[in-house]
CSV table of C-alpha atoms in Angstrom, one decimal:
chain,number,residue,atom,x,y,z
C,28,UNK,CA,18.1,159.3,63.0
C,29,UNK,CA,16.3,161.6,60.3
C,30,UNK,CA,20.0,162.1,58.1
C,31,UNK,CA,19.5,158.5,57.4
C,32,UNK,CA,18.7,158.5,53.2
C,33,UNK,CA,15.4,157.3,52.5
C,34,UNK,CA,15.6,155.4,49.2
C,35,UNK,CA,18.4,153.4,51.3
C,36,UNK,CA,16.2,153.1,53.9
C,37,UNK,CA,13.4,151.7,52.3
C,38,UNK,CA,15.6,149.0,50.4
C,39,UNK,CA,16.4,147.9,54.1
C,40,UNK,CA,12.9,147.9,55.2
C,41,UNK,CA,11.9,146.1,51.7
C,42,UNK,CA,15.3,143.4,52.5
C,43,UNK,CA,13.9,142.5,55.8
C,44,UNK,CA,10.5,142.0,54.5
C,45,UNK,CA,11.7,139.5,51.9
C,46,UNK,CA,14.4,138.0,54.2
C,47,UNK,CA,10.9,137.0,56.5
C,48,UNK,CA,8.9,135.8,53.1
C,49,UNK,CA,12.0,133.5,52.6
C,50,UNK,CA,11.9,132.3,55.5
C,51,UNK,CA,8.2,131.1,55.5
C,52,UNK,CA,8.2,130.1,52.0
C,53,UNK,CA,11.1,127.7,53.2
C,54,UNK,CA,8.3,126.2,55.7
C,55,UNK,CA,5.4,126.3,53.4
C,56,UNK,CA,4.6,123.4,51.1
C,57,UNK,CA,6.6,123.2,47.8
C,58,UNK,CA,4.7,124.2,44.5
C,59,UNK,CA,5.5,124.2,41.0
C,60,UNK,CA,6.7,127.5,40.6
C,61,UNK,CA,10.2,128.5,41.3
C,62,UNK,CA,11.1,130.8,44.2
C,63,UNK,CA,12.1,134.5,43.4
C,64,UNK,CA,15.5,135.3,44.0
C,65,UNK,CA,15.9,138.3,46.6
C,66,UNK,CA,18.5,141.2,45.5
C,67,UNK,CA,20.1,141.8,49.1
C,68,UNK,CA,21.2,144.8,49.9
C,69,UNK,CA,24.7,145.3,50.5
C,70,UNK,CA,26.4,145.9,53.8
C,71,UNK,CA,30.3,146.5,54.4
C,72,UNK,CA,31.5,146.9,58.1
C,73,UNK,CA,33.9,148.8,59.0
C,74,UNK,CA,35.6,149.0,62.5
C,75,UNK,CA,37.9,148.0,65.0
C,76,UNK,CA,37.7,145.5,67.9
C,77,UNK,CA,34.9,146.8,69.2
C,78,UNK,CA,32.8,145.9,66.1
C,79,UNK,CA,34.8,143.0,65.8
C,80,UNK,CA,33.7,141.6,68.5
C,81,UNK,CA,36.9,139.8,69.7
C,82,UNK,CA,36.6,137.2,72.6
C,83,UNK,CA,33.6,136.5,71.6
C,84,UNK,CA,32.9,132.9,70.6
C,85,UNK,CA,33.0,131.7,68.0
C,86,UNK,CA,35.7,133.9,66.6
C,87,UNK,CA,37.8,133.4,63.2
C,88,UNK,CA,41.5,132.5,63.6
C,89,UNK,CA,42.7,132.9,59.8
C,90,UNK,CA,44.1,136.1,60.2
C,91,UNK,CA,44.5,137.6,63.8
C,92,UNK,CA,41.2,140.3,63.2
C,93,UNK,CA,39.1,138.1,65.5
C,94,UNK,CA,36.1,139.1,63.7
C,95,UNK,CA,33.2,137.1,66.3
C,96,UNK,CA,30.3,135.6,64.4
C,97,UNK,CA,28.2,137.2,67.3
C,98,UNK,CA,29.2,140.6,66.5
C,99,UNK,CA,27.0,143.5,65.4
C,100,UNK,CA,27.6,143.3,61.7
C,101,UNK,CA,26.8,139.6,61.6
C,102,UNK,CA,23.4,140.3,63.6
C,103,UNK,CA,22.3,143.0,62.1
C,104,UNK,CA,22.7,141.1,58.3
C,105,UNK,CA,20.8,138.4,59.5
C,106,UNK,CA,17.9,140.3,60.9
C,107,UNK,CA,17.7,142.9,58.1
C,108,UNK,CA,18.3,140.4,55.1
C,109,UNK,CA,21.8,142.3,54.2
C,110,UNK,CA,24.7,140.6,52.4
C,111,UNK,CA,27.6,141.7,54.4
C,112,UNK,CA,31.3,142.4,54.1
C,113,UNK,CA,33.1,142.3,57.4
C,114,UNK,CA,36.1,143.6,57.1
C,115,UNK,CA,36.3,144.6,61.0
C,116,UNK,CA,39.5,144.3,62.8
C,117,UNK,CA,41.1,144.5,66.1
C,118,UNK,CA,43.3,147.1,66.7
C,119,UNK,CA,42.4,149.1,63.9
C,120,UNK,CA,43.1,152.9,63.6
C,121,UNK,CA,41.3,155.1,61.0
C,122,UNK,CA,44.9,155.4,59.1
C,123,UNK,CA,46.5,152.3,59.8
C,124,UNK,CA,43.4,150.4,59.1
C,125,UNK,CA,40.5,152.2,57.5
C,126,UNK,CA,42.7,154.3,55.5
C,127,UNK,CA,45.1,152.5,54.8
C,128,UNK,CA,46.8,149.0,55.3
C,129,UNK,CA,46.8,147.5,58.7
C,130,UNK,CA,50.3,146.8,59.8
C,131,UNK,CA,51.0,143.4,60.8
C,132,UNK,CA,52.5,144.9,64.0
C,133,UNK,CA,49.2,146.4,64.7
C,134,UNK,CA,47.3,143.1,64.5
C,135,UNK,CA,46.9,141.2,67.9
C,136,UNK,CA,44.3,138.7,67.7
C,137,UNK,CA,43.0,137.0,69.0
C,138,UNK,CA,44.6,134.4,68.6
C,139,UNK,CA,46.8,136.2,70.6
C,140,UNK,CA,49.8,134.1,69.7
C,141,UNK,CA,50.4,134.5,65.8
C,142,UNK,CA,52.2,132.2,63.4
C,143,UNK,CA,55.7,132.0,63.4
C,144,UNK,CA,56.1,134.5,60.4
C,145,UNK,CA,53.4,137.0,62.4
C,146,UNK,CA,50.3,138.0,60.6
C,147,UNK,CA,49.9,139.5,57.5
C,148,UNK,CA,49.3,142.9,56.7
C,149,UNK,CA,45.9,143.7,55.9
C,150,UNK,CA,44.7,146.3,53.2
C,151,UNK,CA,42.6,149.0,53.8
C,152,UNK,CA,39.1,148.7,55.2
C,153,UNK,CA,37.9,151.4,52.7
C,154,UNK,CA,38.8,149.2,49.5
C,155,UNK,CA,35.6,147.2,50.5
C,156,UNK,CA,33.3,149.9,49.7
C,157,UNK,CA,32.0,150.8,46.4
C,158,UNK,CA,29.4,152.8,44.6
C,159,UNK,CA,27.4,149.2,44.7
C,160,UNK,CA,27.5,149.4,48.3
C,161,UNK,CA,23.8,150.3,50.4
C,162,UNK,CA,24.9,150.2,54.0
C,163,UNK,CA,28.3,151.1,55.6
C,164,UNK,CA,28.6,151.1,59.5
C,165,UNK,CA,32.1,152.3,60.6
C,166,UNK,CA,32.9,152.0,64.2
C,167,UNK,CA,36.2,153.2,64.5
C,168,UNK,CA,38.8,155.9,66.3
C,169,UNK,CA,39.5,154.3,69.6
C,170,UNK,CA,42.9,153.1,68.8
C,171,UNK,CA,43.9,156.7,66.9
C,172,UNK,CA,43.0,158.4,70.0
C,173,UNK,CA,45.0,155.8,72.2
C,174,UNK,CA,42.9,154.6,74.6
C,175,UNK,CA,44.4,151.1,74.9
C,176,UNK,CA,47.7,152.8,75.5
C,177,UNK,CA,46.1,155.0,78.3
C,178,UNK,CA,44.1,152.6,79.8
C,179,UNK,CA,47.3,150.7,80.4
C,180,UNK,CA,49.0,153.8,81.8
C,181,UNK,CA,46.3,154.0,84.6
C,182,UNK,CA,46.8,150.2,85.5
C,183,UNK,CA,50.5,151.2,85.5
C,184,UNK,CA,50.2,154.5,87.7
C,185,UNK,CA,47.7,152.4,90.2
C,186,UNK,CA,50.3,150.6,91.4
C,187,UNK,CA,53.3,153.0,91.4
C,188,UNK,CA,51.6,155.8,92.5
C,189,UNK,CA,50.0,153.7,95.6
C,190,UNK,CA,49.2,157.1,97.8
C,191,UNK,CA,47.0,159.1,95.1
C,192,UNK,CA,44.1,158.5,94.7
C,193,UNK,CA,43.8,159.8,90.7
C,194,UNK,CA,47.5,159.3,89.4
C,195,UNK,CA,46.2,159.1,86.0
C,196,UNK,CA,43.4,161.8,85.8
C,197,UNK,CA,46.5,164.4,87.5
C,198,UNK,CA,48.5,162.5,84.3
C,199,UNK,CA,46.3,163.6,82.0
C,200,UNK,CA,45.3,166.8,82.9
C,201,UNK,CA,45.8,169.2,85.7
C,202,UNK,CA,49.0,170.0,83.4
C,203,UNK,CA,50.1,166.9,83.8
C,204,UNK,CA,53.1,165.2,81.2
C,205,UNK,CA,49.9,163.2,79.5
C,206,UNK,CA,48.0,166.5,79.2
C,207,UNK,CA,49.1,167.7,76.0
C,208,UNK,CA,49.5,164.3,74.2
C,209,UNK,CA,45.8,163.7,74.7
C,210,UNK,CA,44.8,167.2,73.2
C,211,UNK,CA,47.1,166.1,70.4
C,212,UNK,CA,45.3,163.0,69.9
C,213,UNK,CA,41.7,164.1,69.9
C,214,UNK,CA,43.0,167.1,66.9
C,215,UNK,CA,44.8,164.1,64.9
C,216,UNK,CA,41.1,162.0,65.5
C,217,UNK,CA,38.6,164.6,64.7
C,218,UNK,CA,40.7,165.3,61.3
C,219,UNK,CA,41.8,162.0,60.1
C,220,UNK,CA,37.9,161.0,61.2
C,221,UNK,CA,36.4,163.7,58.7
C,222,UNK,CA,38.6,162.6,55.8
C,223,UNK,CA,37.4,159.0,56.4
C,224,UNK,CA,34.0,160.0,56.2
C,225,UNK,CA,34.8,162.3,53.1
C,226,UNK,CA,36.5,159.2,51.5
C,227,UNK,CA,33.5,157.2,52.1
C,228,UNK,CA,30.8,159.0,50.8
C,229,UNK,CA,32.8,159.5,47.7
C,230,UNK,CA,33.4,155.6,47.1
C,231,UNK,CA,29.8,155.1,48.2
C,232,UNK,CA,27.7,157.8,47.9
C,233,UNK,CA,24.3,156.6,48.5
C,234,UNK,CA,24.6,154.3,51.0
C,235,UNK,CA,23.3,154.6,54.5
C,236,UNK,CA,25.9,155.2,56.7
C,237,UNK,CA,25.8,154.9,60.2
C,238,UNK,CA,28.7,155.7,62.8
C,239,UNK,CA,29.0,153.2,66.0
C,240,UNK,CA,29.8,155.0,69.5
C,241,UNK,CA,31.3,153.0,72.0
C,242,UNK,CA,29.5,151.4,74.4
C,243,UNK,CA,29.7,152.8,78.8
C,244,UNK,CA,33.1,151.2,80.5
C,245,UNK,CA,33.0,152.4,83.3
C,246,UNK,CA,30.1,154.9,83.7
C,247,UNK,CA,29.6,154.0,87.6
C,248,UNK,CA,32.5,152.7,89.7
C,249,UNK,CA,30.2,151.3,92.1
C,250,UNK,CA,31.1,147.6,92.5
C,251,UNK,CA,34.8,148.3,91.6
C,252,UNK,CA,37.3,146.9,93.7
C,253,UNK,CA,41.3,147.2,93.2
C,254,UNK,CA,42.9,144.4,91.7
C,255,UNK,CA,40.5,142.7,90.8
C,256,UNK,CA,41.6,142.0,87.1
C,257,UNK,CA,37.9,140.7,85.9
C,258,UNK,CA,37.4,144.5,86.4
C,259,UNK,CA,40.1,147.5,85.9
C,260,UNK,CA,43.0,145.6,87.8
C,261,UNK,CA,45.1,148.6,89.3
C,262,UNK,CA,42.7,151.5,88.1
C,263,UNK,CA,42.2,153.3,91.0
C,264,UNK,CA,38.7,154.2,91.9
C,265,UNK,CA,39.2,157.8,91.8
C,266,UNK,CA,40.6,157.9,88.1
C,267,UNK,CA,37.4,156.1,86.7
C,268,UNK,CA,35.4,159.3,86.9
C,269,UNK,CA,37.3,160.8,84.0
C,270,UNK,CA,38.1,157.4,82.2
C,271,UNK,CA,33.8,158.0,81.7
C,272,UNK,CA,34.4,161.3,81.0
C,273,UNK,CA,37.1,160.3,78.2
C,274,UNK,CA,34.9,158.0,76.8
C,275,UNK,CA,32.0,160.8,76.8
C,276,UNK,CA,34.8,163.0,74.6
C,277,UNK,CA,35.3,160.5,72.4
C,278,UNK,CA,31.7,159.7,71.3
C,279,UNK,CA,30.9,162.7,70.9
C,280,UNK,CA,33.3,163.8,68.4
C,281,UNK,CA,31.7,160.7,66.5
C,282,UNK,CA,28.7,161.7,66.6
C,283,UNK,CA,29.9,165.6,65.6
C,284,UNK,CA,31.3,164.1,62.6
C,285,UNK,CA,28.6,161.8,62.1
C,286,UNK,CA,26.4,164.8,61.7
C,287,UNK,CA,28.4,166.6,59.6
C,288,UNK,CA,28.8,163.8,57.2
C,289,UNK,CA,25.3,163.0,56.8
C,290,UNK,CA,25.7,159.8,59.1
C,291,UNK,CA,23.6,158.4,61.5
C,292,UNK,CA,25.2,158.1,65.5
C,293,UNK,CA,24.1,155.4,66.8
C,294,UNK,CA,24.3,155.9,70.4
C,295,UNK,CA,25.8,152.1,72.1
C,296,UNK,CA,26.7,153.8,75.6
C,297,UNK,CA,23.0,155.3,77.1
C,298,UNK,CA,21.5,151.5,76.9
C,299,UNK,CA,24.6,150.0,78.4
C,300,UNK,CA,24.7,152.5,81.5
C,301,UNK,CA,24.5,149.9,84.2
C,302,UNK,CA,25.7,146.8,82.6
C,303,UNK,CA,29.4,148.3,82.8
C,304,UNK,CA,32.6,146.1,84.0
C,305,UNK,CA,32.3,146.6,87.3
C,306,UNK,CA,29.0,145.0,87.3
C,307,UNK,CA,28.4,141.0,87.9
C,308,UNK,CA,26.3,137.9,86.4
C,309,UNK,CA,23.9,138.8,83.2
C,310,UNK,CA,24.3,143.0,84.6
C,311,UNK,CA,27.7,142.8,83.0
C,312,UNK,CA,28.3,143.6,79.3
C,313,UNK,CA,31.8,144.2,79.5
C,314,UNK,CA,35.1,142.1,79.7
C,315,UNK,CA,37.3,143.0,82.3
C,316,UNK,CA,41.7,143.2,81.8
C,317,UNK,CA,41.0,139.4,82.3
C,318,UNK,CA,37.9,137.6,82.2
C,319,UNK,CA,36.2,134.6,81.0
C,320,UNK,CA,35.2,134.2,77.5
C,321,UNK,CA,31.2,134.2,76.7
C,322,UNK,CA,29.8,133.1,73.5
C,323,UNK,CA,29.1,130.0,72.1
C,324,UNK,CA,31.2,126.5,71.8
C,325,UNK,CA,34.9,126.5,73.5
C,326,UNK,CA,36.9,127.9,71.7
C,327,UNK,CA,39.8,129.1,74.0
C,328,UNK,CA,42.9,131.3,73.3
C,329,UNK,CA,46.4,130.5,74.5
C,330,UNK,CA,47.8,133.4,76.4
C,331,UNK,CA,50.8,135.0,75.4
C,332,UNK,CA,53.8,135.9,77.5
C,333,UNK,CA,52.3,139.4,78.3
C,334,UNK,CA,49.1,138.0,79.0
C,335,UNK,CA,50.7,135.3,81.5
C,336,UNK,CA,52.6,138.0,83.6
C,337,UNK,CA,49.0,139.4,84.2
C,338,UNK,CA,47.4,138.1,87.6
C,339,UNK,CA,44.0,137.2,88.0
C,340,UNK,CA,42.7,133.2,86.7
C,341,UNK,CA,40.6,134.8,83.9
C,342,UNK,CA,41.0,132.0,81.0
C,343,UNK,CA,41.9,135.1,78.6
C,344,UNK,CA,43.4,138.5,78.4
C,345,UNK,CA,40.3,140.1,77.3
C,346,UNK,CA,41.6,143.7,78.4
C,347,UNK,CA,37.7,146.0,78.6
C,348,UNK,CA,35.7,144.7,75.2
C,349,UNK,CA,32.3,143.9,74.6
C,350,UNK,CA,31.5,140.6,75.7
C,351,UNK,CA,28.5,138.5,73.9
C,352,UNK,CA,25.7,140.6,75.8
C,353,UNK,CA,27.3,143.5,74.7
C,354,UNK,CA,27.5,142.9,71.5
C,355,UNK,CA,23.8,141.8,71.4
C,356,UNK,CA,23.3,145.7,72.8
C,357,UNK,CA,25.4,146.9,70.0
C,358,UNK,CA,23.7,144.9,67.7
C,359,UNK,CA,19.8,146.1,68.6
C,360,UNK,CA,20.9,149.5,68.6
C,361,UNK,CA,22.5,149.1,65.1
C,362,UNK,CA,19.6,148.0,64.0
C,363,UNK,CA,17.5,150.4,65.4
C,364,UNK,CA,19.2,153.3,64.0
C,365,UNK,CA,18.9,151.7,60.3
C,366,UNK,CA,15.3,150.9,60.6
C,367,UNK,CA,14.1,154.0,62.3
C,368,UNK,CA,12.3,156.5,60.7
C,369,UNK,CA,12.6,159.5,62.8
């Protein structure tokens, strides 16, 4: 992580010094002299529901992002002494998000069921970083390439294509009708990506910035077994293979762009390998279509009408996200990657 820039780097390293002295002169005996106020560094995070951390408990319910308190940014300010901006949302895109204004359309909660006049739009991720700002992390570009949307297509070619056993890899290659479209997506990612970065180091340019990769799915399909909905539902085995492989595309155009940009990678997937959703008990860091929630306290989320057609006695549609152990993974490699020297 040598691109990280070292006079940032050292105010984080100072910040987490001073977040420790606080917190044993809070424990020591009082004295007569007053206690020096700390100038924390400041921290914006920017992402989607992957950084969010949604379905995680406890989650906030005031405007559909279901930004966890678990999540990565929230950890990593705490342990580093930042004071953080979460602006992190589910279902963002790097336009319709980062860019610019989150559509209210394109916000899903949870709470999964929104108020009767649906949420409201939210504006731009970007508008929360300034020349003021030390540390952005931005972990973003899932949703612009589409992978809910062709996650869903496998479920959906699992059970209509019942005698093939890789419906959706032949749909997205092998000159398949998805094979084009996906080529199409990854062009409209890497560009809209590199003018996000560009954007960002011009609002902020010496800040530490640091680009999140998403964390391993699916990087083993042993343990996976058909319709079982805590897992992949209707994914057949045979497409998971290139689901990994997708996922393996997609990080490493972040991490391309990362590099060009000056950004740190920080590389979520290699220390979850093994802990994917097809895995059980503490092993699994990973929500299946439908799962039980993790976290702390009960906070529960009523299903909505889609989410109730979907089989499986899961107590919410979590549909393949993080769940609390994986956002502690996300969150010690975050901080890793600031801290590290070399």
């Amino acid at each position: 992580m040598s691109r990280l820039h070292r006079p940032a780097l050292s105010r984080l390293v100072l910040a987490g010094a001073a977040a420790l002295a606080l917190v044993g002169a809070a424990l020591a005996p009082a004295s007569g002299a007053p206690a020096a106020a700390v100038d924390r560094p400041a921290y914006v995070a920017l992402g989607d529901s992957y950084s969010a951390g949604v379905f995680v408990r406890p989650w906030e319910e005031h405007d559909g992002c279901g930004r966890s308190a678990r999540n990565y940014p929230h950890q990593v300010a705490q342990r580093l002494g930042l004071q953080l901006t979460d602006v992190t949302c589910g279902a963002a895109e790097v336009v319709d998000g980062v860019l610019g204004p989150q559509p209210s359309h394109k916000i899903y909660g949870p709470p999964s069921i929104p108020p009767p006049d649906g949420w409201p739009a939210l504006p731009p991720q970007i508008e929360a970083v300034s020349p003021d700002t030390d540390v952005v992390t931005v972990g973003i570009g899932g949703n612009s390439l589409g992978f809910g949307p062709i996650t869903l297509k496998c479920i959906e070619l699992g059970i209509s294509k019942p005698l093939q056993t890789k419906p959706c890899t032949k749909y997205y290659t092998e000159g398949g009708e998805g094979e084009h479209w996906l080529k199409e997506q990854f062009a409209a990612l890497d560009r809209d990506f590199g003018h996000m970065m560009s954007v960002l180091r011009a609002r902020a340019p010496h800040a530490t910035v640091a680009v999140v990769g998403y964390p391993a799915i699916v990087p083993d399909n042993s343990g996976c077994k058909f319709l079982h909905w805590n897992q992949l539902g209707s994914v057949k085995k045979g497409d998971m293979p290139w689901l990994d492989r997708l996922e393996h595309q997609l990080n490493g155009l972040l991490e391309r762009q990362a590099g060009h940009h000056g950004a740190a990678y920080v590389d979520t997937y290699g220390p979850s390998v093994g802990h994917g959703v097809c895995e059980s008990g503490d092993a699994k860091w990973m929500y299946g279509i439908r799962d039980n929630l993790t976290g702390d306290g009960d906070q529960t989320d009523q299903p909505s009408e889609a989410c109730r057609k979907i089989p499986g006695t899961g107590e919410a549609c979590t549909f393949v996200h993080p769940n609390a152990r994986g956002l502690d993974n996300q969150a010690r490699q975050v901080t890793r990657a600031l801290t590290s020297e070399g």
